Coordinates of C-alpha atoms in Angstrom, one line a residue:
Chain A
X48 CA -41.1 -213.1 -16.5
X49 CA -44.4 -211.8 -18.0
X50 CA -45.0 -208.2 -18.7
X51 CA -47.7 -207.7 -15.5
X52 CA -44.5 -208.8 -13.3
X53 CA -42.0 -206.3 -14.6
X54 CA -45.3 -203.3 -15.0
X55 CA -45.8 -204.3 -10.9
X56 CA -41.7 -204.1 -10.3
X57 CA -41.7 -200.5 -12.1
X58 CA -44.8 -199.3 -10.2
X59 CA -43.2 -199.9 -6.9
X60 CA -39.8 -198.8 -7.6
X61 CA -41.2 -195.2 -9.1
X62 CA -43.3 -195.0 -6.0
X63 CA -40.6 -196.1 -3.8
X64 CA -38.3 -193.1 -5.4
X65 CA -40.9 -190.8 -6.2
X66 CA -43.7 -190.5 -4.2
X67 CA -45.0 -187.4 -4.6
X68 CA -46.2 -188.3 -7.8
X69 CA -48.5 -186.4 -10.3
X70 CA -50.6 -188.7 -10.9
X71 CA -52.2 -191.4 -8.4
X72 CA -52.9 -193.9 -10.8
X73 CA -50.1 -195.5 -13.1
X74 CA -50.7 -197.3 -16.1
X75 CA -48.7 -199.0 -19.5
X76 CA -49.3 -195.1 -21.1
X77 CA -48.8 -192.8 -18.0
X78 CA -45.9 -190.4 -19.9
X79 CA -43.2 -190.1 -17.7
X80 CA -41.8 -187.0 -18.1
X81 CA -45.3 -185.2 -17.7
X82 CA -47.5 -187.4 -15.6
X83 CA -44.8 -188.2 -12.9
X84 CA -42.6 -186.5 -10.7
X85 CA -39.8 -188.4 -11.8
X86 CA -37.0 -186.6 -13.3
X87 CA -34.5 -187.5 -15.7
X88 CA -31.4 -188.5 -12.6
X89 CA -34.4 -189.8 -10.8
X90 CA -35.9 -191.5 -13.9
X91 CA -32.1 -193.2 -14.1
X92 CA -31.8 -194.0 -10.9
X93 CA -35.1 -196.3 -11.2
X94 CA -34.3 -198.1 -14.1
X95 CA -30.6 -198.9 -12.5
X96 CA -32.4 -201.0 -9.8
X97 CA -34.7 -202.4 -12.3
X98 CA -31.7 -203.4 -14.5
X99 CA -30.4 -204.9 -10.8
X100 CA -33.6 -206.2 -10.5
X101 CA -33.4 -207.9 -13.8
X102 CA -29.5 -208.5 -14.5
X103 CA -29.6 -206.7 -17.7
X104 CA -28.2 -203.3 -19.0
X105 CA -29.8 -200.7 -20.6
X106 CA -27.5 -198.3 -22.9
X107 CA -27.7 -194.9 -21.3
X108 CA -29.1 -193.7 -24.9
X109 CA -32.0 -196.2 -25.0
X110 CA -33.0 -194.3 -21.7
X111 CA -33.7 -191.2 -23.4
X112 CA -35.7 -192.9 -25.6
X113 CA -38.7 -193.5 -23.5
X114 CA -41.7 -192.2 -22.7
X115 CA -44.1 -194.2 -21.5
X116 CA -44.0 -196.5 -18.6
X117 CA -45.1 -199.0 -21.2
X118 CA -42.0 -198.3 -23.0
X119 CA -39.7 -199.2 -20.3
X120 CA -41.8 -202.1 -19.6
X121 CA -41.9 -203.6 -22.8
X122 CA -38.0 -203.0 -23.5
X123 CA -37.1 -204.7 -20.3
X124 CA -39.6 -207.9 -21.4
X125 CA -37.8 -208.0 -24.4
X126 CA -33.9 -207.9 -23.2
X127 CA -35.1 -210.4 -19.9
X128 CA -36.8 -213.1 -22.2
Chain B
X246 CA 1.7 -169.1 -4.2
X247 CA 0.1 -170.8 -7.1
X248 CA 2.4 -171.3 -10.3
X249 CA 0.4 -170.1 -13.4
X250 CA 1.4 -173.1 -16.0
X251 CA 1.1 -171.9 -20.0
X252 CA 2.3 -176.2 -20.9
X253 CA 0.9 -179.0 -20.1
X254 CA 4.1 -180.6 -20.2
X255 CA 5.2 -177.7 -17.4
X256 CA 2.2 -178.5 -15.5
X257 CA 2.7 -182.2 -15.8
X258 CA 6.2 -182.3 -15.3
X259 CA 5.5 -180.1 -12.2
X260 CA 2.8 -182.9 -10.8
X261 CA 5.5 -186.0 -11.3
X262 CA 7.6 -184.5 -8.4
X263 CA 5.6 -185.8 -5.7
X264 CA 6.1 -189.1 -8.1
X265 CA 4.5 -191.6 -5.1
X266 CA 1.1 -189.3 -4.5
X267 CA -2.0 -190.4 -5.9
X268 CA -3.3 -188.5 -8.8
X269 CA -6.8 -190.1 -10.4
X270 CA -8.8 -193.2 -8.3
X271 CA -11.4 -195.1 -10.0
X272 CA -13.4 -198.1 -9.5
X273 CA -13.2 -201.5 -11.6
X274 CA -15.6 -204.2 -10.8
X275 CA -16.1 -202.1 -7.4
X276 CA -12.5 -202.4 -6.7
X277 CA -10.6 -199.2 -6.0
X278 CA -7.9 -198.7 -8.1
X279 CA -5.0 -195.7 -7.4
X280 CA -2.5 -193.9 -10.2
X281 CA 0.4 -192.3 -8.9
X282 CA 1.5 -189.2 -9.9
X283 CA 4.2 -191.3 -11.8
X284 CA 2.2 -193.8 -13.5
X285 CA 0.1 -191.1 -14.9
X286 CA 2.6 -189.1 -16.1
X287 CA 4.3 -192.1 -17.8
X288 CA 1.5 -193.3 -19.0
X289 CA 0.6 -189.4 -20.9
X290 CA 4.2 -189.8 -22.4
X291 CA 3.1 -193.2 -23.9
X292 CA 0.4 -192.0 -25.4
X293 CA 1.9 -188.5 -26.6
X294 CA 4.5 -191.1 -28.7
X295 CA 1.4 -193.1 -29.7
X296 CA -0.5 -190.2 -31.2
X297 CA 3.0 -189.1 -33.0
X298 CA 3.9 -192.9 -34.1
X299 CA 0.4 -192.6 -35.7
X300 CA 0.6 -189.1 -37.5
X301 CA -2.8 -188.3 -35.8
X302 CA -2.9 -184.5 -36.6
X303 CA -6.5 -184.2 -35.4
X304 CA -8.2 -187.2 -32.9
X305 CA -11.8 -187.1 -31.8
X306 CA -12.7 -188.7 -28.5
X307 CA -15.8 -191.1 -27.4
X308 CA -14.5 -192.7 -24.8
X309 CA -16.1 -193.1 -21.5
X310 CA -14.7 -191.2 -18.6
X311 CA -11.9 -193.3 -18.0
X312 CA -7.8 -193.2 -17.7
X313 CA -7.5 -194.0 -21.4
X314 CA -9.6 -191.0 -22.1
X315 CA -7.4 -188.7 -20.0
X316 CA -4.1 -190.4 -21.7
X317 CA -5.8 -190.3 -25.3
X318 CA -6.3 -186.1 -24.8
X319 CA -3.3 -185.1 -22.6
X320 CA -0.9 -187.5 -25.0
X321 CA -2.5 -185.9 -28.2
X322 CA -2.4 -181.8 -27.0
X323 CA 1.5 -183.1 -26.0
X324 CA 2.4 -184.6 -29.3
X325 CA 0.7 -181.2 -30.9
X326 CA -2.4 -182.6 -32.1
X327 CA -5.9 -181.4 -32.4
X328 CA -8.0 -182.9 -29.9
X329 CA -12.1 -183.2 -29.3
X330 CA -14.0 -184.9 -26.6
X331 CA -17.3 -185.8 -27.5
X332 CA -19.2 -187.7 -25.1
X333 CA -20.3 -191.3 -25.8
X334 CA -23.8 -191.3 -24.3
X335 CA -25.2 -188.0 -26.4
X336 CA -27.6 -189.5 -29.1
X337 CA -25.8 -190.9 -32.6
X338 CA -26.9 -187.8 -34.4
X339 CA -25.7 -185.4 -32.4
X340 CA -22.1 -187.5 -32.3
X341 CA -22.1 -187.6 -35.9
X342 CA -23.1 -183.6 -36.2
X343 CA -20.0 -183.0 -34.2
X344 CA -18.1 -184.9 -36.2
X345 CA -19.1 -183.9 -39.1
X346 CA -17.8 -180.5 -37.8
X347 CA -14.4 -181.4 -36.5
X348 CA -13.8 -183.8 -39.5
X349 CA -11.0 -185.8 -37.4
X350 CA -8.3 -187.9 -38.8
X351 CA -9.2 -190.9 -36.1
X352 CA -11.7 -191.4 -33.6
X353 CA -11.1 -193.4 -30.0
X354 CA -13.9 -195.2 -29.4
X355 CA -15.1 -198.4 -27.8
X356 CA -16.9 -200.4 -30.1
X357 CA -19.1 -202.0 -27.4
X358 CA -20.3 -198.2 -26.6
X359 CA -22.4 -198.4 -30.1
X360 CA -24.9 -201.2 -30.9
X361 CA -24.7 -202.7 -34.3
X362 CA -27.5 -200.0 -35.6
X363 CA -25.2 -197.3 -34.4
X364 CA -22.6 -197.0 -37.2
X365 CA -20.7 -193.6 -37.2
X366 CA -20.9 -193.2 -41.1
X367 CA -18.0 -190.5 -40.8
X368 CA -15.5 -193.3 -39.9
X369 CA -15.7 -193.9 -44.0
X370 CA -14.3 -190.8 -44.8
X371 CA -11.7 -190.3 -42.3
X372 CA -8.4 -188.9 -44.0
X373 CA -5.4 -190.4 -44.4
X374 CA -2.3 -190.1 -41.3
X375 CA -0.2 -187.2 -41.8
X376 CA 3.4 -186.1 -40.1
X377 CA 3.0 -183.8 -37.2
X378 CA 5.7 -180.9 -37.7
X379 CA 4.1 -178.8 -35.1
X380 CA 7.0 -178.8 -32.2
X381 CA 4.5 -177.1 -29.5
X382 CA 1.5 -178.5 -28.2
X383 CA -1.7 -178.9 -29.8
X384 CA -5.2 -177.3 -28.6
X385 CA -9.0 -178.5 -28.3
X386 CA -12.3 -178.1 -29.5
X387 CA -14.6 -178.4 -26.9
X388 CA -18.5 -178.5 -28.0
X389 CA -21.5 -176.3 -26.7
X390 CA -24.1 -177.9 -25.4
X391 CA -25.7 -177.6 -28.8
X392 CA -29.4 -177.0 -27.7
X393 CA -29.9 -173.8 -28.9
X394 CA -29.4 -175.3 -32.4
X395 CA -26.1 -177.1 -33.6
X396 CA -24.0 -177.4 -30.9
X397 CA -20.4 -175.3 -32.4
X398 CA -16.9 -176.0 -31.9
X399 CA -15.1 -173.8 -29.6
X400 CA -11.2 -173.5 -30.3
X401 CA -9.5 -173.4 -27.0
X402 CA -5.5 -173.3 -26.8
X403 CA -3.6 -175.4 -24.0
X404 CA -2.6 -172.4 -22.3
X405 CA -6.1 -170.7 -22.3
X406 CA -7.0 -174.3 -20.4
X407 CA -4.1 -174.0 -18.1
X408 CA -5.0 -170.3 -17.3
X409 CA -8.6 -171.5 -16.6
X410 CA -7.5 -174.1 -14.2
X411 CA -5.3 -170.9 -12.5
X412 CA -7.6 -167.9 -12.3
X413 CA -10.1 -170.8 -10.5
X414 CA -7.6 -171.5 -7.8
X415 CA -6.9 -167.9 -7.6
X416 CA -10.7 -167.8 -6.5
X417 CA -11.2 -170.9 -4.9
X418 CA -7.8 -172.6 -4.0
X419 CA -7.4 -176.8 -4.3
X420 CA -4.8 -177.8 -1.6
X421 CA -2.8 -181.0 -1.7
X422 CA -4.7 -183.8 0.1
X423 CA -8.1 -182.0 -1.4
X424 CA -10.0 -185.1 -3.2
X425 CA -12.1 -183.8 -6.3
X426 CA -15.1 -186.1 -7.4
X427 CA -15.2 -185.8 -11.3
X428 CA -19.7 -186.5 -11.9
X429 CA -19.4 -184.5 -14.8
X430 CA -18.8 -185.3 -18.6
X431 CA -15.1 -183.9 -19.7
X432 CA -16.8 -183.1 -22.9
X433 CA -18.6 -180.2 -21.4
X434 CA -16.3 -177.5 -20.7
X435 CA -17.1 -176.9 -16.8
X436 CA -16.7 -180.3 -16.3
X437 CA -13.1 -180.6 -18.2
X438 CA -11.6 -177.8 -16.2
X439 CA -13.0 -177.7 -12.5
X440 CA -13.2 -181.7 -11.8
X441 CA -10.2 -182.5 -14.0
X442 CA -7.5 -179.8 -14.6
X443 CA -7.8 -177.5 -11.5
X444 CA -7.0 -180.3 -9.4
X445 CA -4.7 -182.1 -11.6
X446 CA -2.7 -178.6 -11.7
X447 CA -2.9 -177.8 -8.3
X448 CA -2.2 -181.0 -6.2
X449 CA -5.8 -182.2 -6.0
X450 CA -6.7 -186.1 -6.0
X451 CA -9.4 -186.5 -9.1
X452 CA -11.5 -189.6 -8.8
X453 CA -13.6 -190.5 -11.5
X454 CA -17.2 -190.8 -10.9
X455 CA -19.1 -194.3 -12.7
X456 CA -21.9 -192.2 -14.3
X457 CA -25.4 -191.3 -13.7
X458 CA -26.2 -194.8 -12.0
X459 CA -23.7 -194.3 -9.3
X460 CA -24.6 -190.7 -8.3
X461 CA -25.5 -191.9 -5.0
X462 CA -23.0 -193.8 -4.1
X463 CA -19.7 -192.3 -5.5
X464 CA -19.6 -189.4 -3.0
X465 CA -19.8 -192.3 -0.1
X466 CA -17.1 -194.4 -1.5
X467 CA -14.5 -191.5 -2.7
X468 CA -15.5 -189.5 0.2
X469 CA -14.5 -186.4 -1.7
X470 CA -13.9 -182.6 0.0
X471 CA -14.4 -180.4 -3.3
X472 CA -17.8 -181.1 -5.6
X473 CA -18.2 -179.6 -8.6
X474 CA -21.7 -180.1 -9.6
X475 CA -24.4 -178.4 -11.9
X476 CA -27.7 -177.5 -9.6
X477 CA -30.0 -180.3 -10.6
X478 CA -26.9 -183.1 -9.4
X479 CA -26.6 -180.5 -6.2
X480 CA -30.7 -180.9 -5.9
X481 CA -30.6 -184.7 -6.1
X482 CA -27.6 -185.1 -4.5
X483 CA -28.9 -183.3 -1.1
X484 CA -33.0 -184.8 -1.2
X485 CA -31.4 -188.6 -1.3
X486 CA -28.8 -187.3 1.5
X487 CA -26.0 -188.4 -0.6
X488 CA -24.0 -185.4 0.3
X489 CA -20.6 -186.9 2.1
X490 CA -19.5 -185.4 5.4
X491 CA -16.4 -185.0 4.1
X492 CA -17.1 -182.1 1.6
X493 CA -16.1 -179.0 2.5
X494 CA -16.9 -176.9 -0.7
X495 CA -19.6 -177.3 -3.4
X496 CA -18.7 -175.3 -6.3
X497 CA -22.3 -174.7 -8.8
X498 CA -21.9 -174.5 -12.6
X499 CA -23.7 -173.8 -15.4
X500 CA -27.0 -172.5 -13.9
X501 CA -29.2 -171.4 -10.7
X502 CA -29.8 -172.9 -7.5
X503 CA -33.5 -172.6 -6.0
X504 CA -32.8 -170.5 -2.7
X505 CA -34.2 -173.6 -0.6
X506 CA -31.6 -175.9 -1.4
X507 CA -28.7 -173.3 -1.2
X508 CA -30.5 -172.9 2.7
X509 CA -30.4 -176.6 3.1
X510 CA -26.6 -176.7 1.6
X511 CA -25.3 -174.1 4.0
X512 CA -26.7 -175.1 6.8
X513 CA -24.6 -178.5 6.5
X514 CA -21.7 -176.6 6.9
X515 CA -20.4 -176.5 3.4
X516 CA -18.7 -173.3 1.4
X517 CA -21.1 -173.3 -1.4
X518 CA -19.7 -171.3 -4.0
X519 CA -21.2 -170.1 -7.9
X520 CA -19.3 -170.0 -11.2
X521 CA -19.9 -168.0 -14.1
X522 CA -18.1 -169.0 -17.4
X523 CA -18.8 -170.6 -21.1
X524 CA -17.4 -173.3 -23.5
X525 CA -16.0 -169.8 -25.4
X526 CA -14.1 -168.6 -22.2
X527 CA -12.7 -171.9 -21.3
X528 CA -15.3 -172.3 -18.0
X529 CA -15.0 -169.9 -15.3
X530 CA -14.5 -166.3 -15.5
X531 CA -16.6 -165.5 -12.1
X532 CA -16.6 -167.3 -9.1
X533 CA -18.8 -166.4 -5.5
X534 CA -15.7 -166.4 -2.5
X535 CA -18.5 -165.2 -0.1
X536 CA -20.8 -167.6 1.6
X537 CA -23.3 -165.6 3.0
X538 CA -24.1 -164.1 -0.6
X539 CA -22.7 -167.1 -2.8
X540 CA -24.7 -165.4 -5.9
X541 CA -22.5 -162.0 -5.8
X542 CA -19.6 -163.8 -7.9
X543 CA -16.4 -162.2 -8.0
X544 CA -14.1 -162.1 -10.8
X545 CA -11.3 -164.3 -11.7
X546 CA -8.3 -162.7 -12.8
X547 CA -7.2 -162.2 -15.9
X548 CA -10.8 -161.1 -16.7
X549 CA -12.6 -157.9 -17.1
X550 CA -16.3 -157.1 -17.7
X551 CA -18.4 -154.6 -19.5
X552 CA -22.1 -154.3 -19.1
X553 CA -24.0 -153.2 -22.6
X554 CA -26.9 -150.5 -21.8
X555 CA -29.2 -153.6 -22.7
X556 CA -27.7 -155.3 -19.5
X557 CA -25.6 -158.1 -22.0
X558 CA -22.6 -159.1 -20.3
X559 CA -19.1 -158.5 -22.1
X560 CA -16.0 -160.6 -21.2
X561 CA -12.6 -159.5 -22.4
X562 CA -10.1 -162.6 -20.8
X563 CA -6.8 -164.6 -21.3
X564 CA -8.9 -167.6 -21.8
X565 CA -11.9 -166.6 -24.4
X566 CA -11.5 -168.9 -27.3
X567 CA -9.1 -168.7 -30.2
X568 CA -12.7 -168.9 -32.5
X569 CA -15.6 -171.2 -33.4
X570 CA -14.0 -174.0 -35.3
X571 CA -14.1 -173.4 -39.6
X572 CA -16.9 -170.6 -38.8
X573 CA -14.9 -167.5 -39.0
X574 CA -18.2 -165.7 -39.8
X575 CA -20.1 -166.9 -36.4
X576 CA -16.4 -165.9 -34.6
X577 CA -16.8 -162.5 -35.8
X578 CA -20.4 -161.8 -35.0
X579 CA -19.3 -162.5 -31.2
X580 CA -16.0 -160.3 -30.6
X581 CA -16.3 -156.5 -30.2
X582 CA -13.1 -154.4 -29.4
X583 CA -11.6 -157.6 -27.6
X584 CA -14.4 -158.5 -26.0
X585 CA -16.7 -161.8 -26.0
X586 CA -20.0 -160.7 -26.2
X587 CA -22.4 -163.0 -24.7
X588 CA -26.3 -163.7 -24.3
X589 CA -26.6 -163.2 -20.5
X590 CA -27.9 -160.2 -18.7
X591 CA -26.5 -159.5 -15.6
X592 CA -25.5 -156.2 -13.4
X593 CA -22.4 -155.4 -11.2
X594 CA -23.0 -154.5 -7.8
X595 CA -21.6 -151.7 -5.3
X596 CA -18.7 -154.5 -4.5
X597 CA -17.4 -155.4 -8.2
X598 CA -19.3 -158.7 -7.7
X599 CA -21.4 -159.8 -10.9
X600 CA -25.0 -161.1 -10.7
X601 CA -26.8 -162.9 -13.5
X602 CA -30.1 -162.0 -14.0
X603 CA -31.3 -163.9 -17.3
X604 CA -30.7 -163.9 -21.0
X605 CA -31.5 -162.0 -23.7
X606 CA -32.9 -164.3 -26.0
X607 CA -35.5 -166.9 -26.0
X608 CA -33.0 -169.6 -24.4
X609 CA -33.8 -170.8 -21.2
X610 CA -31.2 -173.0 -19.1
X611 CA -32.6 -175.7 -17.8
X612 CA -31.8 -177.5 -14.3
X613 CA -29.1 -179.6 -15.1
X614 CA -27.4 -176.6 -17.2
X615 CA -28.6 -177.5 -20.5
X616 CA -29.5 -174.1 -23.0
X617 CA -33.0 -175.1 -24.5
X618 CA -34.4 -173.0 -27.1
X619 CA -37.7 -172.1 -27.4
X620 CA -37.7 -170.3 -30.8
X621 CA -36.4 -173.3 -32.4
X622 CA -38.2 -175.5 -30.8
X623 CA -40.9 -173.9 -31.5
X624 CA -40.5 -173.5 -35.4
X625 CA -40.0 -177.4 -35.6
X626 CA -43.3 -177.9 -33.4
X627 CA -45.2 -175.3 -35.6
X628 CA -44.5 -178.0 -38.6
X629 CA -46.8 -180.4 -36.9
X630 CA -49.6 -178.2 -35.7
X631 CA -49.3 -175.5 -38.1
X632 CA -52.9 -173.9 -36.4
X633 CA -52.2 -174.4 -32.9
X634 CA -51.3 -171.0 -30.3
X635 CA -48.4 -172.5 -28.2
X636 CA -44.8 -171.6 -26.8
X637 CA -42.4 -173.0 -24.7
X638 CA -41.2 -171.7 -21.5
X639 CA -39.3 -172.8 -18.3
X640 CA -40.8 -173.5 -15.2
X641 CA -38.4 -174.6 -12.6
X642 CA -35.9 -175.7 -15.0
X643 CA -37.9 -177.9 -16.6
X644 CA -39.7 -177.1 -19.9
X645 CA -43.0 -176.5 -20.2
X646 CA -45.6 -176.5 -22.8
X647 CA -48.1 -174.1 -23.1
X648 CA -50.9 -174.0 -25.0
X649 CA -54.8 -172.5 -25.9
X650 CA -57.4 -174.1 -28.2
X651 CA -61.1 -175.0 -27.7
X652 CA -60.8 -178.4 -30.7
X653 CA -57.5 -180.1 -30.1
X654 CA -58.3 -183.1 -27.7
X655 CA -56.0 -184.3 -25.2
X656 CA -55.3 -187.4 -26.3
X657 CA -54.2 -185.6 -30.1
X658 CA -52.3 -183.1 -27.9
X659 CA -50.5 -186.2 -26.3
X660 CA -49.5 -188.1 -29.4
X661 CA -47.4 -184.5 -30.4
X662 CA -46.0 -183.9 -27.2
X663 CA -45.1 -187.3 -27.4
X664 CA -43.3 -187.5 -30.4
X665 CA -41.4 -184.8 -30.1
X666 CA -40.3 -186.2 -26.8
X667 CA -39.5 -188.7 -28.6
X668 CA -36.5 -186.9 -30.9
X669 CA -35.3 -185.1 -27.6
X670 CA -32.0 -185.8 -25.3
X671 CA -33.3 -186.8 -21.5
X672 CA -32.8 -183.9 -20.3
X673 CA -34.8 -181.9 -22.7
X674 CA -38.1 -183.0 -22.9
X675 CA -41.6 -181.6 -21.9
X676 CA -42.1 -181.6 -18.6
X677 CA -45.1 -179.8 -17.8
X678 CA -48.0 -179.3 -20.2
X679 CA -50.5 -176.7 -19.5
X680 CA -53.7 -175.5 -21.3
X681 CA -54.7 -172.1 -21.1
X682 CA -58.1 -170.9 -21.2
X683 CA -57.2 -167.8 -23.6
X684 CA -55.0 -166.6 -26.5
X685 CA -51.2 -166.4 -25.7
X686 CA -50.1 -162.8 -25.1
X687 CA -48.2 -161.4 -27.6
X688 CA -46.8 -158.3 -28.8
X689 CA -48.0 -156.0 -31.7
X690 CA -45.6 -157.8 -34.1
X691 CA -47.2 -161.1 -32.7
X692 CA -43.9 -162.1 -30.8
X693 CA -44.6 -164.4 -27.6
X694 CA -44.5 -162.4 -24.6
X695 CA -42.7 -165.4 -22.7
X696 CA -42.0 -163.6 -19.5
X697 CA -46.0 -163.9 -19.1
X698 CA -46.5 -167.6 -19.2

């Protein structure tokens, strides 16, 4: 699972769960917490289907850690491969 | 009539009666799993000769919300211990602060809650076990939410709990049958008394919610009648219509409701109902009774207010804490002729009913509850941009960052913001940014004027 994948999988779930978004255009450094409309339950409740999506689990303190789409993309890379 | 419990052991004791009624559900593996009044009692004797066995005088505990973690604190008050909840999930530092504060003899904790990079160094220095000689039961030291600079330990006795749990039902009664869904932490306070020990005192089932990934379902699989929630959890809960037809009463903690969603709330049928209470009064002291004004809260009994000239709200109560924990100083600088003084503002209207109208410092409560304060954050920004004009402020419970300057670029602003979003919990980060395109107001001795941005 390459990197574009999972960025494509995040898009569409935050859009899916947040669509009144910001920001029309999401990238690897859109910063969640100011260029979305995503809020920290909604923020979880994305990255529990993407650990569904995935079959992994992300501690509930690594989820405060990010801030950048990029982040959560790069962490789930990482814990897939 | 409700029986006004001063032990645990009473109020426990009381429960076992009905020995065959469920007292806590829970899931495992999706599969429901029911405690009798019986087993759970049994199973908080067990652990009460556990703690003793063990000479735990003082036991810190990170477990998640769980049966164990409800054995682990009602067995160690019982056996007369000192007892702290600290929740898992909060980041390492902030655990090890607390601990560093509490300085407990043993620590309950699940090794698989901490990655190998997660050591709590305190577990080095823990003391040795000592006899308990204390015959009555112990008491607990229940953390503030710590945002507005290290979060203190609040000393609360069992019976100032217990009273808690009463002068709620007074307000807003639990009937048998009434199935409370516990979403909130046990470490916090609110959470502790309203989804745990109200109904566990007063006949109500309490089924233990999975966490923040299961917010959406839980309510539909426990198909609870009473909700105690914090306004962001009430927000979320009612725009992914995950709001059960089987509630009958929401009860709001630890902060304000936008008036659209209290609309939306009501017209679903449901009591919605407001506390008003602190970690140092053991939760409630104020509860709304009346739906068509569920701000105007009424107070609980055993309570009396006083309203300073300033408009800072007094509380003189059976259940205002026995002191901050070790910080006599702090303790002091709070108490006033018997009364807690606290940071809120609020007035008393024609009908004895309180209203909270804001604070008096630079705190701001933020949507899920959580005290965030500016000043301090400020000062730690101010160490990174020593030449920038900026404050923090609250916009719809979320924080916002407001600045001016005519040289800082974006993308510099960014990597700031960014990095200190980076040290923050989840639910304290920068939200909203937004430039100005003048000077912040401020006052002659070059104080903020917040209420402007």
């Amino acid at each position: 699972m390459n990197q574009q994948n999972i960025f494509d999988d995040t898009i569409s779930i935050i859009k899916a769960y947040a669509p009144d978004l910001t920001k029309e255009e999401l990238t690897m450094d859109t910063i969640i917490n100011t260029e979305t409309a995503v809020d920290s339950l909604g923020f979880v409740l994305i990255i529990s289907k993407l650990e569904g999506k995935y079959n992994i689990r992300i501690p509930d303190r690594q989820i405060s850690k990010f801030i950048t789409i990029g982040d959560v993309v790069k962490y789930i890379s990482k814990k897939a491969s | 009539m409700n029986i006004k419990f001063t032990k645990l052991n009473n109020m426990l004791t009381n429960r076992a009666i009905f020995e065959d009624y469920p007292c806590i559900k829970y899931l495992i593996d999706d599969k429901l799993v029911v405690i009798s009044n019986k087993e759970f009692f049994n199973n908080c004797l067990i652990y009460k000769k556990i703690v003793k066995e063990m000479g735990i005088s003082s036991l810190a505990i990170l477990l998640p919300k769980s049966p164990e973690l409800i054995y682990y604190f009602l067995g160690s008050i019982l056996a007369g211990s000192r007892t702290c909840l600290i929740d898992n999930t909060e980041p390492i530092e902030k655990i090890e602060q607390m601990l560093r504060t509490f300085q407990p003899q043993y620590i309950a904790k699940n090794n698989d809650d901490f990655s190998a990079d997660e050591n709590l160094s305190i577990e080095n220095t823990l003391v040795n076990k000592t006899n308990i000689n204390s015959a009555s039961e112990g008491d607990a030291v229940f953390f503030t939410s710590g945002t507005s600079g290290p979060a203190k330990g609040v000393l609360l006795s069992a019976s100032s709990l217990l009273a808690s749990a009463y002068n709620g039902q007074e307000m807003l009664p639990c009937h048998d049958g009434d199935v409370v869904l516990s979403l909130l932490p046990f470490s916090h306070i609110y959470g502790f008394i309203c989804t745990f020990l109200w109904p566990l005192c007063y006949g109500g089932i309490i089924c233990l919610g999975r966490g923040m990934r299961s917010l959406l379902t839980d309510p539909k699989i426990f198909s609870p009648t009473i909700l105690p929630i914090i306004p962001s959890l009430a927000t979320f809960l009612l725009l992914h219509d995950a709001l059960d037809e089987n509630i009958k009463t929401i009860l709001i903690g630890a902060g304000p409701l936008s008036e659209n969603i209290i609309r939306l709330i009501k017209k679903k049928n449901i009591i919605l109902s407001f506390g008003y209470g602190l970690t140092e009064t053991s939760s409630g002291v104020a509860i709304s009774v009346n739906n068509s004004d569920p701000l105007a809260m009424a107070k609980c009994p055993g309570n009396e207010f006083k309203i300073e000239e300033d408009g800072r709200i007094l509380i003189k109560s059976n259940t205002v804490m026995l002191g901050y924990f070790n910080d006599a100083k702090s303790t002091s600088q709070v108490m006033k002729d018997g009364y807690f003084i606290t940071n809120d503002i609020g007035f008393i209207d024609k009908n004895g009913c309180l209203h909270i109208s804001g604070r008096t410092d630079d705190i701001i409560i933020l949507e899920n509850g959580t005290k965030f304060n500016c000043a301090k954050a400020e000062e730690d920004f101010q160490k990174q941009m020593p030449y920038l004009d900026f404050a923090f402020a609250e916009s719809n419970g979320k924080i916002k960052f407001v600045y001016y300057s005519k040289d800082v670029s974006k993308l510099e602003m960014d990597k700031y913001i960014n990095a200190f979003n980076s040290s923050q919990p989840i639910y304290s980060k920068i939200s909203i940014i937004e430039k100005l395109e003048h000077p912040l107001y401020r006052t002659k001795t070059n104080k903020i004027q917040r209420y402007k941005l």
